[in-house]
CSV table of C-alpha atoms in Angstrom, one decimal:
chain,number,residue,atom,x,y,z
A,1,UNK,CA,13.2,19.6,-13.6
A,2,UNK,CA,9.7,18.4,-12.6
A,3,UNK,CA,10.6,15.5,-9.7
A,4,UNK,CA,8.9,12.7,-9.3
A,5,UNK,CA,8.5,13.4,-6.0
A,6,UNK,CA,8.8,16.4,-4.2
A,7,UNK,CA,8.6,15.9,0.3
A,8,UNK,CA,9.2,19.4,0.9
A,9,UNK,CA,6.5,20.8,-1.3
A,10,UNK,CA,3.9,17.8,-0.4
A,11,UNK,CA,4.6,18.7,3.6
A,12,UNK,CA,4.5,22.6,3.3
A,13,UNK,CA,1.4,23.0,3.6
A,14,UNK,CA,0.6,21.3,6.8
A,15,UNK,CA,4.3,22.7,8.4
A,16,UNK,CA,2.6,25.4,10.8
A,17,UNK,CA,0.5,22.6,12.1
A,18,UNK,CA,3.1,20.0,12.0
A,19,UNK,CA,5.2,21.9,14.1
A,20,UNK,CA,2.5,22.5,16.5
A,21,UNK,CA,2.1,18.4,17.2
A,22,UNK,CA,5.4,18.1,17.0
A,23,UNK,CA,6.3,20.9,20.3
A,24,UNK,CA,2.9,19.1,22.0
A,25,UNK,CA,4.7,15.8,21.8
A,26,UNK,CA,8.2,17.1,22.9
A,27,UNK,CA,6.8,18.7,26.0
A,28,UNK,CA,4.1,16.0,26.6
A,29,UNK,CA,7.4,13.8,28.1
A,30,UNK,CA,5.1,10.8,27.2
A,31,UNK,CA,6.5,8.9,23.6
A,32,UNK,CA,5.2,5.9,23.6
A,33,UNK,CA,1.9,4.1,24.0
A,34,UNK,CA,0.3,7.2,24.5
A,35,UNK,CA,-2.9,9.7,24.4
A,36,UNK,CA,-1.3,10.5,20.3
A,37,UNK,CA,-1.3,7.0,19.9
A,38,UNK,CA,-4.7,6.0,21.0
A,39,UNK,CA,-6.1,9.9,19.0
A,40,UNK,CA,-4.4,8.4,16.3
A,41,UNK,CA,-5.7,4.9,16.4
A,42,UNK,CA,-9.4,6.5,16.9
A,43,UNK,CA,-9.0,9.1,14.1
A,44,UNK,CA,-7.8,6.0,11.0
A,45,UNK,CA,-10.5,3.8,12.2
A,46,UNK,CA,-13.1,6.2,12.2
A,47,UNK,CA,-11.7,7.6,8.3
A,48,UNK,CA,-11.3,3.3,7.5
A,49,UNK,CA,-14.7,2.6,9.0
A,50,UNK,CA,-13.7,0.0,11.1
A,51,UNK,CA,-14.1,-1.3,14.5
A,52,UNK,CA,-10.7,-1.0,15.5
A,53,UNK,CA,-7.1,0.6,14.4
A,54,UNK,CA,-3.3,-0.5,16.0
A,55,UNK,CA,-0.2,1.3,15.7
A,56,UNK,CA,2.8,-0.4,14.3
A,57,UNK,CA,6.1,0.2,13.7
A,58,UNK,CA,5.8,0.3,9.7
A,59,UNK,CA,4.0,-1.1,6.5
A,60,UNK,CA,5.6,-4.7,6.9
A,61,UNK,CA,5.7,-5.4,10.4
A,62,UNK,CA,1.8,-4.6,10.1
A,63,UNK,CA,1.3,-7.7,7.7
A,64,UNK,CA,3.7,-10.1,9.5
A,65,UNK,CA,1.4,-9.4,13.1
A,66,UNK,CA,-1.9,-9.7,11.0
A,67,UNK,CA,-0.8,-13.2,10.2
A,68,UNK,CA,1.1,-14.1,13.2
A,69,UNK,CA,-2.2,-13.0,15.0
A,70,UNK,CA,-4.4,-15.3,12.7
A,71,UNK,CA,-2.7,-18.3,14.3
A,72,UNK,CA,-2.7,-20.3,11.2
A,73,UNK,CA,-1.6,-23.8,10.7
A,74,UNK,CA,2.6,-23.5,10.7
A,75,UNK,CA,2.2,-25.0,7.0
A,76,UNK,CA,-0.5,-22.7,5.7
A,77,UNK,CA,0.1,-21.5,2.4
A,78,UNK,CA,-1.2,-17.6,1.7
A,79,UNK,CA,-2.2,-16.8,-2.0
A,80,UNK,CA,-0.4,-13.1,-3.2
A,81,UNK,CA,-0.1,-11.3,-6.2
A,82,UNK,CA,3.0,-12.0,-7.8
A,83,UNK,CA,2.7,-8.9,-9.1
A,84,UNK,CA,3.7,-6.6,-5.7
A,85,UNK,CA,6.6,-4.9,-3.2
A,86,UNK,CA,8.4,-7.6,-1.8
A,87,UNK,CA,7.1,-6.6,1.2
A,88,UNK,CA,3.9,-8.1,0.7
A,89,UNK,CA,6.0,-11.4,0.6
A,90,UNK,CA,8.0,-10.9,3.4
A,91,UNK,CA,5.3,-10.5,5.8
A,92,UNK,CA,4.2,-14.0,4.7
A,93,UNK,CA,7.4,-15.5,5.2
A,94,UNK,CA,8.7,-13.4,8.3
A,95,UNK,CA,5.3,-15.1,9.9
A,96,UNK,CA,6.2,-18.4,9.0
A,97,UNK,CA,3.8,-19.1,6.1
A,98,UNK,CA,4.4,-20.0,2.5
A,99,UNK,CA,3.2,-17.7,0.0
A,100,UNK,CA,2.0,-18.7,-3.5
A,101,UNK,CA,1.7,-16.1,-6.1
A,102,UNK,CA,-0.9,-15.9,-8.6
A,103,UNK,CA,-0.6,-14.0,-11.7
A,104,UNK,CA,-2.3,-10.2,-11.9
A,105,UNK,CA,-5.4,-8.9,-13.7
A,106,UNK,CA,-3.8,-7.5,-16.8
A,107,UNK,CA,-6.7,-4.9,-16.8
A,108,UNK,CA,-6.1,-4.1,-13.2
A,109,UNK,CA,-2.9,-4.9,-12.1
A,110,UNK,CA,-4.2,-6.1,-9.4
A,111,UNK,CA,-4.2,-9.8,-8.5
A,112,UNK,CA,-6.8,-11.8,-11.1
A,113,UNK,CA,-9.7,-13.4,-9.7
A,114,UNK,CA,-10.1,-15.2,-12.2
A,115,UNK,CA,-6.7,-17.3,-11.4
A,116,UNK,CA,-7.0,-17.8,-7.5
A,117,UNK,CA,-8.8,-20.8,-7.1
A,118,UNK,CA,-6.3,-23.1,-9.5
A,119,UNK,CA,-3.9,-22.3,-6.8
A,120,UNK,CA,-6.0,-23.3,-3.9
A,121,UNK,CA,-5.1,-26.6,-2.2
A,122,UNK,CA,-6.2,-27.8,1.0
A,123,UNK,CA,-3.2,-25.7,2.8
A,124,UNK,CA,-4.7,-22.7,1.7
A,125,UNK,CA,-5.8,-20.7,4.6
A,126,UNK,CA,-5.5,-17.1,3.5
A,127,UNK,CA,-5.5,-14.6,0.8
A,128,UNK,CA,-3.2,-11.5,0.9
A,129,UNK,CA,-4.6,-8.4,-1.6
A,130,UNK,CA,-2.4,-6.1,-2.6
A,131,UNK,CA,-4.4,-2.9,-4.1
A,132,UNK,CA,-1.5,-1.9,-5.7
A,133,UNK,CA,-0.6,2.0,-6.7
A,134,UNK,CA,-4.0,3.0,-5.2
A,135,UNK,CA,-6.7,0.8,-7.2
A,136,UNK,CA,-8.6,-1.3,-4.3
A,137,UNK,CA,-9.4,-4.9,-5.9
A,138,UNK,CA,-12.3,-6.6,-7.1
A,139,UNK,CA,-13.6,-7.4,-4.2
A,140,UNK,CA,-16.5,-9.2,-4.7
A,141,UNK,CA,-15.5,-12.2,-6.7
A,142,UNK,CA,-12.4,-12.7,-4.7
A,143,UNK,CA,-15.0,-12.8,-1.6
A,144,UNK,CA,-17.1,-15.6,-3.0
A,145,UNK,CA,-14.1,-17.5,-3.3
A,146,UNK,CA,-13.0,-17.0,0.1
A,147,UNK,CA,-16.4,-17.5,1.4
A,148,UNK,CA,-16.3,-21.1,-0.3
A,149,UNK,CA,-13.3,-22.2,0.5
A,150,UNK,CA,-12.9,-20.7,3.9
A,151,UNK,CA,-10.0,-18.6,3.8
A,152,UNK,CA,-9.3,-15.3,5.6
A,153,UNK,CA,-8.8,-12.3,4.1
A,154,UNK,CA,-6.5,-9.7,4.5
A,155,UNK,CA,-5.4,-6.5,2.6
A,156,UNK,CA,-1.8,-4.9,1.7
A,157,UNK,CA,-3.5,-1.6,1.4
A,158,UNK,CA,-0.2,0.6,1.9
A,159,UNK,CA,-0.5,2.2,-1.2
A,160,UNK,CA,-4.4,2.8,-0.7
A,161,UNK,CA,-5.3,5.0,1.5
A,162,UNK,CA,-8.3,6.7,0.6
A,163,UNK,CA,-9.3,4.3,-2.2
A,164,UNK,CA,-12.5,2.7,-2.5
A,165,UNK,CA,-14.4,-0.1,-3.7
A,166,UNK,CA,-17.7,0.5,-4.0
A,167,UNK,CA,-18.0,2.8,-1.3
A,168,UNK,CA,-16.0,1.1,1.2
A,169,UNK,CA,-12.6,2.1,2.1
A,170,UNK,CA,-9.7,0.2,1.7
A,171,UNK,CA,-9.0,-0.7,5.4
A,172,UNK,CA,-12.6,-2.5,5.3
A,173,UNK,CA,-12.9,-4.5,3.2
A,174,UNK,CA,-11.5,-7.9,4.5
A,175,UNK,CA,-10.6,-9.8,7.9
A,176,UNK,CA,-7.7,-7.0,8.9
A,177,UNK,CA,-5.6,-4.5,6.2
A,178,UNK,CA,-1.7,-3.2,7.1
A,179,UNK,CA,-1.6,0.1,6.1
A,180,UNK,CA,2.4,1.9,5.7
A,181,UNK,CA,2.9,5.5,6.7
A,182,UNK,CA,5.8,5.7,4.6
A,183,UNK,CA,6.8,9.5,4.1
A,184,UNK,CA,5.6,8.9,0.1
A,185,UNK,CA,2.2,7.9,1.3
A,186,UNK,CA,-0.9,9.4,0.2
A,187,UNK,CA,-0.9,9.9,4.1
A,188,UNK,CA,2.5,10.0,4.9
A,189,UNK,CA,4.6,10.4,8.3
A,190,UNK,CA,7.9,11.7,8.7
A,191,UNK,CA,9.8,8.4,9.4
A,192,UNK,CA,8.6,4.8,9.4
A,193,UNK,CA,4.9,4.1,10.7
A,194,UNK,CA,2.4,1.5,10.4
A,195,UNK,CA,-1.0,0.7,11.5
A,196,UNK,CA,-3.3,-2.9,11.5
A,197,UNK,CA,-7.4,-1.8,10.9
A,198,UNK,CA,-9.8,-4.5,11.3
A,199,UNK,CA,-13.8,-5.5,12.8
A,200,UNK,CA,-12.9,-8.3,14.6
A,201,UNK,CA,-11.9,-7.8,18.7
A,202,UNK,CA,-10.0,-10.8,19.5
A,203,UNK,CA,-8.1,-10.1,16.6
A,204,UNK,CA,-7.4,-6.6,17.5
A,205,UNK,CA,-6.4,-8.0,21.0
A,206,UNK,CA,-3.9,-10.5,20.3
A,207,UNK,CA,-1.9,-7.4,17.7
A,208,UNK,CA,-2.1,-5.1,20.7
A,209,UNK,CA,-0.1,-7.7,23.0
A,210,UNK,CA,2.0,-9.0,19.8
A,211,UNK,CA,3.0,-5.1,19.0
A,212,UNK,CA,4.4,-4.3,22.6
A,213,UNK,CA,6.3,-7.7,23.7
A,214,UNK,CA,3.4,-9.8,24.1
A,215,UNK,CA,2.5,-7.6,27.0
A,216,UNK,CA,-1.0,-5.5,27.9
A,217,UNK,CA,0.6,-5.0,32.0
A,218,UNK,CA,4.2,-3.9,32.0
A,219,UNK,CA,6.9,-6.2,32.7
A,220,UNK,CA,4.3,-9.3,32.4
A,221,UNK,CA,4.1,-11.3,29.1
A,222,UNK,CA,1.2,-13.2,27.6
A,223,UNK,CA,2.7,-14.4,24.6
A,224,UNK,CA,5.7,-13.9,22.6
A,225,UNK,CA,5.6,-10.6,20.7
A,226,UNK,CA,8.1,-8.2,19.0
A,227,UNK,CA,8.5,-4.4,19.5
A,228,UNK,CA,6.3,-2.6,16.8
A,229,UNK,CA,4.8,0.2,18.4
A,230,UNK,CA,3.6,3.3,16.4
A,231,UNK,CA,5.7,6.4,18.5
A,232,UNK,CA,3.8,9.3,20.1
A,233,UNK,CA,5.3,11.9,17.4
A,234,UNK,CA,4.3,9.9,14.0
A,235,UNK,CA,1.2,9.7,15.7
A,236,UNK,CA,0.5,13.3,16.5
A,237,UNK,CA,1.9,13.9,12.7
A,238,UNK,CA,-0.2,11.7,10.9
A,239,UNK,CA,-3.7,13.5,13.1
A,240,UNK,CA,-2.6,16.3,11.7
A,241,UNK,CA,-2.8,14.9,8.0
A,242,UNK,CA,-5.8,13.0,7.9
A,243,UNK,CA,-8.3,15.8,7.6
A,244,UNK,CA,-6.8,16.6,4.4
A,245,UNK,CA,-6.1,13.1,3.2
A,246,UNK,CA,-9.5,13.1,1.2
A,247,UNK,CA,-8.7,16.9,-0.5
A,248,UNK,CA,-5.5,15.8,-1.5
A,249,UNK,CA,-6.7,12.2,-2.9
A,250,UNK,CA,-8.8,14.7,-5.5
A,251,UNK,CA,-6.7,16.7,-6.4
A,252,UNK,CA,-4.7,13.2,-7.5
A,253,UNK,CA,-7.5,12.0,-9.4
A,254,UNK,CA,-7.8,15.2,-11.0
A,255,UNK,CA,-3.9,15.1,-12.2
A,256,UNK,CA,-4.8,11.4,-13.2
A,257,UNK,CA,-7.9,12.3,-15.3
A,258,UNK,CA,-5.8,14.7,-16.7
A,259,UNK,CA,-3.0,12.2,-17.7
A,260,UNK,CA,-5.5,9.8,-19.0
A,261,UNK,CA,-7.3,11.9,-21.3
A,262,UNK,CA,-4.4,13.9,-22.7
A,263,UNK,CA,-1.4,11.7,-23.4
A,264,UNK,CA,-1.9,10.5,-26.5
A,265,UNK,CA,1.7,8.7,-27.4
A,266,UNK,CA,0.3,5.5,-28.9
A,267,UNK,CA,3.7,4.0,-27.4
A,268,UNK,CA,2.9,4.8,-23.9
A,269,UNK,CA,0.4,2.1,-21.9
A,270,UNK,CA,-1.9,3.8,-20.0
A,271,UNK,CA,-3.1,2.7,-16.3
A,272,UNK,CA,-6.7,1.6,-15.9
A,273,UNK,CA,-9.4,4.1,-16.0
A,274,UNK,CA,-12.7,2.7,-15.1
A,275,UNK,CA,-12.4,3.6,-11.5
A,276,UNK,CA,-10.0,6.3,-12.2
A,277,UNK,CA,-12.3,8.4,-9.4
A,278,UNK,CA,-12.7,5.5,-6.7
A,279,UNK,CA,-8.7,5.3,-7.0
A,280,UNK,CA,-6.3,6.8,-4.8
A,281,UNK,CA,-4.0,7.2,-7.2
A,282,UNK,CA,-0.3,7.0,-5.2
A,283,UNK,CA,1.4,6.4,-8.1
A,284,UNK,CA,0.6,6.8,-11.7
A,285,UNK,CA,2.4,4.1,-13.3
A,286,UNK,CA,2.4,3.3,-17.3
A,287,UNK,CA,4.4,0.9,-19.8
A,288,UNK,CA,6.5,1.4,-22.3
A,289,UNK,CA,7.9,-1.4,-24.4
A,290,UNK,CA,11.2,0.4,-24.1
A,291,UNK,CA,11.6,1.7,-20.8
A,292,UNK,CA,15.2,3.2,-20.6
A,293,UNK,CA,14.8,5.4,-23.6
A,294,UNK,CA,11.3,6.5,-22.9
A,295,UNK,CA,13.2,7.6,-19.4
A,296,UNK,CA,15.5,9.0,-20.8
A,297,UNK,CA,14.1,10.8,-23.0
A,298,UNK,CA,11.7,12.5,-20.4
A,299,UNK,CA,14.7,13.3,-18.3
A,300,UNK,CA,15.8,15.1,-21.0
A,301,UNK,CA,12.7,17.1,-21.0
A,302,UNK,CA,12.8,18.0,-18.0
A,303,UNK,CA,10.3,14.9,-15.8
A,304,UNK,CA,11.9,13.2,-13.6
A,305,UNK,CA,10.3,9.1,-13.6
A,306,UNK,CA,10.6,6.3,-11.4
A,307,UNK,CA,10.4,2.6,-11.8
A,308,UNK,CA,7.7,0.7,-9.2
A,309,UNK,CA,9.5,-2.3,-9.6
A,310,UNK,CA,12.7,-3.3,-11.4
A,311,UNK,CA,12.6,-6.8,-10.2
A,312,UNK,CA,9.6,-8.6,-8.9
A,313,UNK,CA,9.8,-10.9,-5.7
A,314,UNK,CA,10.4,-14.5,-7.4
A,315,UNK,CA,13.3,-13.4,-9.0
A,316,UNK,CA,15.4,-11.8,-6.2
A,317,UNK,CA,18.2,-13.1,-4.6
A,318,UNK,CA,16.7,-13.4,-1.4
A,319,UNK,CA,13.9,-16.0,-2.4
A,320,UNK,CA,15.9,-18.0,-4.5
A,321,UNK,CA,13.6,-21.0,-4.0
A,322,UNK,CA,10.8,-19.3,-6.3
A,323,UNK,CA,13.9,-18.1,-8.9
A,324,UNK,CA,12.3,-20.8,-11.0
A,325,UNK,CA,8.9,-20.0,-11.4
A,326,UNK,CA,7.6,-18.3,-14.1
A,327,UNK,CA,5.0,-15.3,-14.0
A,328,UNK,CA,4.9,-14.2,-18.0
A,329,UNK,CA,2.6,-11.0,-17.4
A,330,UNK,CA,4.7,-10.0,-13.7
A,331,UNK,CA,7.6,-10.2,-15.6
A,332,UNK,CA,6.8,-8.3,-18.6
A,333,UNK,CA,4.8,-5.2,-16.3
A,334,UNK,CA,7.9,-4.7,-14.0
A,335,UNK,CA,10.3,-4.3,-17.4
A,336,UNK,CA,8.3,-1.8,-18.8
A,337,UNK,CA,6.4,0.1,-16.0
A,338,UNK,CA,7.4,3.8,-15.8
A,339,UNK,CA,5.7,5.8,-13.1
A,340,UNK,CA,5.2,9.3,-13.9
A,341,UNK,CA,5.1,12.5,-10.8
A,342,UNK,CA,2.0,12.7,-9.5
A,343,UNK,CA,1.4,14.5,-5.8
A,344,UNK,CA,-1.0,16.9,-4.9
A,345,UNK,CA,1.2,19.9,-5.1
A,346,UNK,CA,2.0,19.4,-8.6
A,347,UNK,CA,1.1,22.8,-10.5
A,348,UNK,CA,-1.5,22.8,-13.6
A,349,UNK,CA,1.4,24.2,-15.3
A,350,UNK,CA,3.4,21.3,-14.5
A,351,UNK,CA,1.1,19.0,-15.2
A,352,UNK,CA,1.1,20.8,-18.8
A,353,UNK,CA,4.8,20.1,-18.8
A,354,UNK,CA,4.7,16.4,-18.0
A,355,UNK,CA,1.9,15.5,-20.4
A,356,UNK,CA,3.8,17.5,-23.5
A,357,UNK,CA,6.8,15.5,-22.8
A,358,UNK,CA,5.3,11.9,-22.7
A,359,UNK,CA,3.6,13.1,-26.1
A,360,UNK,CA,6.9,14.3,-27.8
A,361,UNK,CA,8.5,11.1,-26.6
C-alpha cells in the first residue's frame, strides 16, 4: 500500500541531523525565547524575503495575532475564500472580526478576483488569501483592488511554503502571511509550530509583545497578549529543514508534472497546471464526480487517498450562523476533491503505481 502520507520516510533523511538539534537544545537548558528561536526567525525571513519573521505557537494562532495586531475597527469585516481549512476562518473570528466568504477561481481554486469587490462594503478592512494546496494567488489583480479600496492584506500561506508568484515568495507578498509548521508541511516540525513573516516594524513589534503575554521585559505587560511562542526545539528542527525545503519543493513538482501529463482517466479532474513549476505543490488534489468509489477503488489498488475537505466552513456545526449561505462551486469542489500521495520520498516506481491505478479506475 502506497500511503498518502508517509512521516517516517519524509523525516529520514534529515534524522542524523535532527537528532543533532535536538541533543543541542536538550543540553542548551534554554527552551524558550531563545538563540533557536531568534536563528530560526532569521533563517524563514531571509528564505521569505522579508523584513522580519515571529515564532508562534501554530498555523492558526499566527492568523488570529496578524489581525489582533492590525487593530481593526471591532466591526471590521475580512473577505476569505470560502473555499479553505476552517482555520482560515477561525483566525478571523477568534480576533473578533467577521469574515465574508467569496466564492473561488474555478481555474485556481484559489479565491476569484474577479468576485471580491461585490462583497466589499464600507466595513471591509481586510482581505485574508488563502494559497491553498501550494498555488500562491493572483496577486496582482487582488492588489489593485486592495490598493483602491484600502484594505490590508494578509496571506494564509500554510500550505505554501516555497511557492511563488512571480518570483516572490509566498510570505511576501502582502501586509503580513501566517505560515503552519504542521508535521505534513512542505517544511514541517515535529509538533505544532507557527510563524507571522511581514516588512512592516511596528507590526512585527506589537506580534512580538502579543505572542509572549503582551510582554517584551518579564513580568511587565504592555498590552493584553496570549501565550504563542514558537519553543527552542521546533525551532532548532525546522533550521535544520529549510536548506532542503527548495530541493524537496522540486522533486514535488516533478511528481506533479508527472501526474499531470500521464493520468489520462477522462473521469478524473485534474489540478491546475499553468504554474505547475511556481507551485509548491503540498497536496495534489483532483475531482471526481463520484468520490467514494473512485477511493475505493484506488484503495483496492493499492493508493492510499485523502479528502482536503469533507465539509467546507459555512456548513459546520460550529458556524451555524453562515449554515445558510450558499457557495455552489465550494460546495461542489469539497464533494468531489480527492487528493492523491505526493511527498518527496515517493519512489519513480511508486509514482508508476499511483498513476496506473487512477488510469484503471
Amino acid at each position: 500500500m502506497i500511503p498518502h502520507l508517509d512521516m517516517g520516510r519524509v523525516n529520514r533523511p534529515y534524522e542524523a541531523e535532527l537528532s543533532e538539534a535536538a541533543q543541542r537544545v536538550l543540553t542548551s537548558g534554554w527552551y524558550i525565547l531563545g538563540k533557536e528561536l531568534s536563528a530560526f526567525e532569521a533563517d524563514w525571513a531571509r528564505y521569505c524575503g522579508t523584513r522580519h519573521c515571529l515564532g508562534v505557537g501554530n498555523g492558526l494562532e499566527a492568523i488570529t495575532l496578524i489581525f489582533k495586531a492590525l487593530e481593526l475597527p471591532a466591526d471590521s469585516e475580512v473577505l476569505v475564500p470560502a473555499h479553505t481549512y476552517i482555520a482560515s476562518i477561525l483566525g478571523i473570528t477568534n480576533a473578533g472580526l467577521t469574515p465574508v466568504m467569496v466564492e473561488p477561481d474555478p481555474a485556481t481554486y484559489t479565491i476569484d478576483p474577479q468576485q471580491i469587490e461585490q462583497h466589499i462594503t464600507e466595513r471591509t478592512r481586510a482581505i485574508l488569501l488563502v494559497h491553498l494546496y501550494g498555488k500562491a494567488c493572483d496577486m496582482e489583480p487582488i492588489r489593485q483592488l486592495a490598493q483602491q479600496y484600502k484594505l490590508r492584506i494578509v496571506e494564509d500561506a500554510a500550505q505554501a511554503h516555497g511557492a511563488t508568484y512571480q518570483g516572490q515568495k509566498a510570505g511576501n507578498l502582502g501586509d503580513a502571511a501566517a505560515f503552519s509548521f504542521y508535521p505534513t508541511k512542505n517544511l514541517g516540525a515535529l509538533g505544532d509550530a507557527g510563524a507571522v513573516t511581514t516588512n512592516d516594524p511596528e507590526l512585527a513589534r506589537r506580534i512580538t509583545f502579543l505572542r509572549n503575554y503582551g510582554s517584551e521585559v518579564k513580568y511587565y505587560n504592555e498590552m493584553q497578549g496570549v501565550n504563542s511562542r514558537l519553543d527552542e526545539m521546533q525551532a532548532a528542527l525546522l533550521r535544520v529543514k529549510i536548506p532542503y525545503l527548495d530541493a524537496d519543493n522540486q522533486r514535488r513538482q516533478v511528481i506533479a508534472r508527472r501526474f499531470l501529463s500521464e493520468i489520462t482517466n477522462p473521469d478524473v479532474q485534474l489540478p491546475p497546471a499553468e504554474t505547475w513549476d511556481q507551485d509548491a505543490w503540498h497536496l495534489f488534489v483532483v475531482r471526481h464526480p463520484r468520490r467514494e468509489l473512485f477511493m475505493k477503488a484506488l484503495q483496492e489498488r493499492g493508493v492510499q487517498t485523502m479528502i482536503h475537505y469533507p465539509v467546507p466552513p459555512h456548513k459546520q456545526k460550529a458556524y451555524q450562523e453562515y449554515n445558510h449561505l450558499s457557495f455552489p462551486l465550494t460546495e461542489q469542489l469539497h464533494r468531489e476533491v480527492v487528493s492523491l500521495p505526493l511527498y518527496p520520498t515517493l519512489t519513480d516506481e511508486e509514482v508508476d503505481q499511483v498513476i496506473a491505478a487512477v488510469n484503471a479506475c
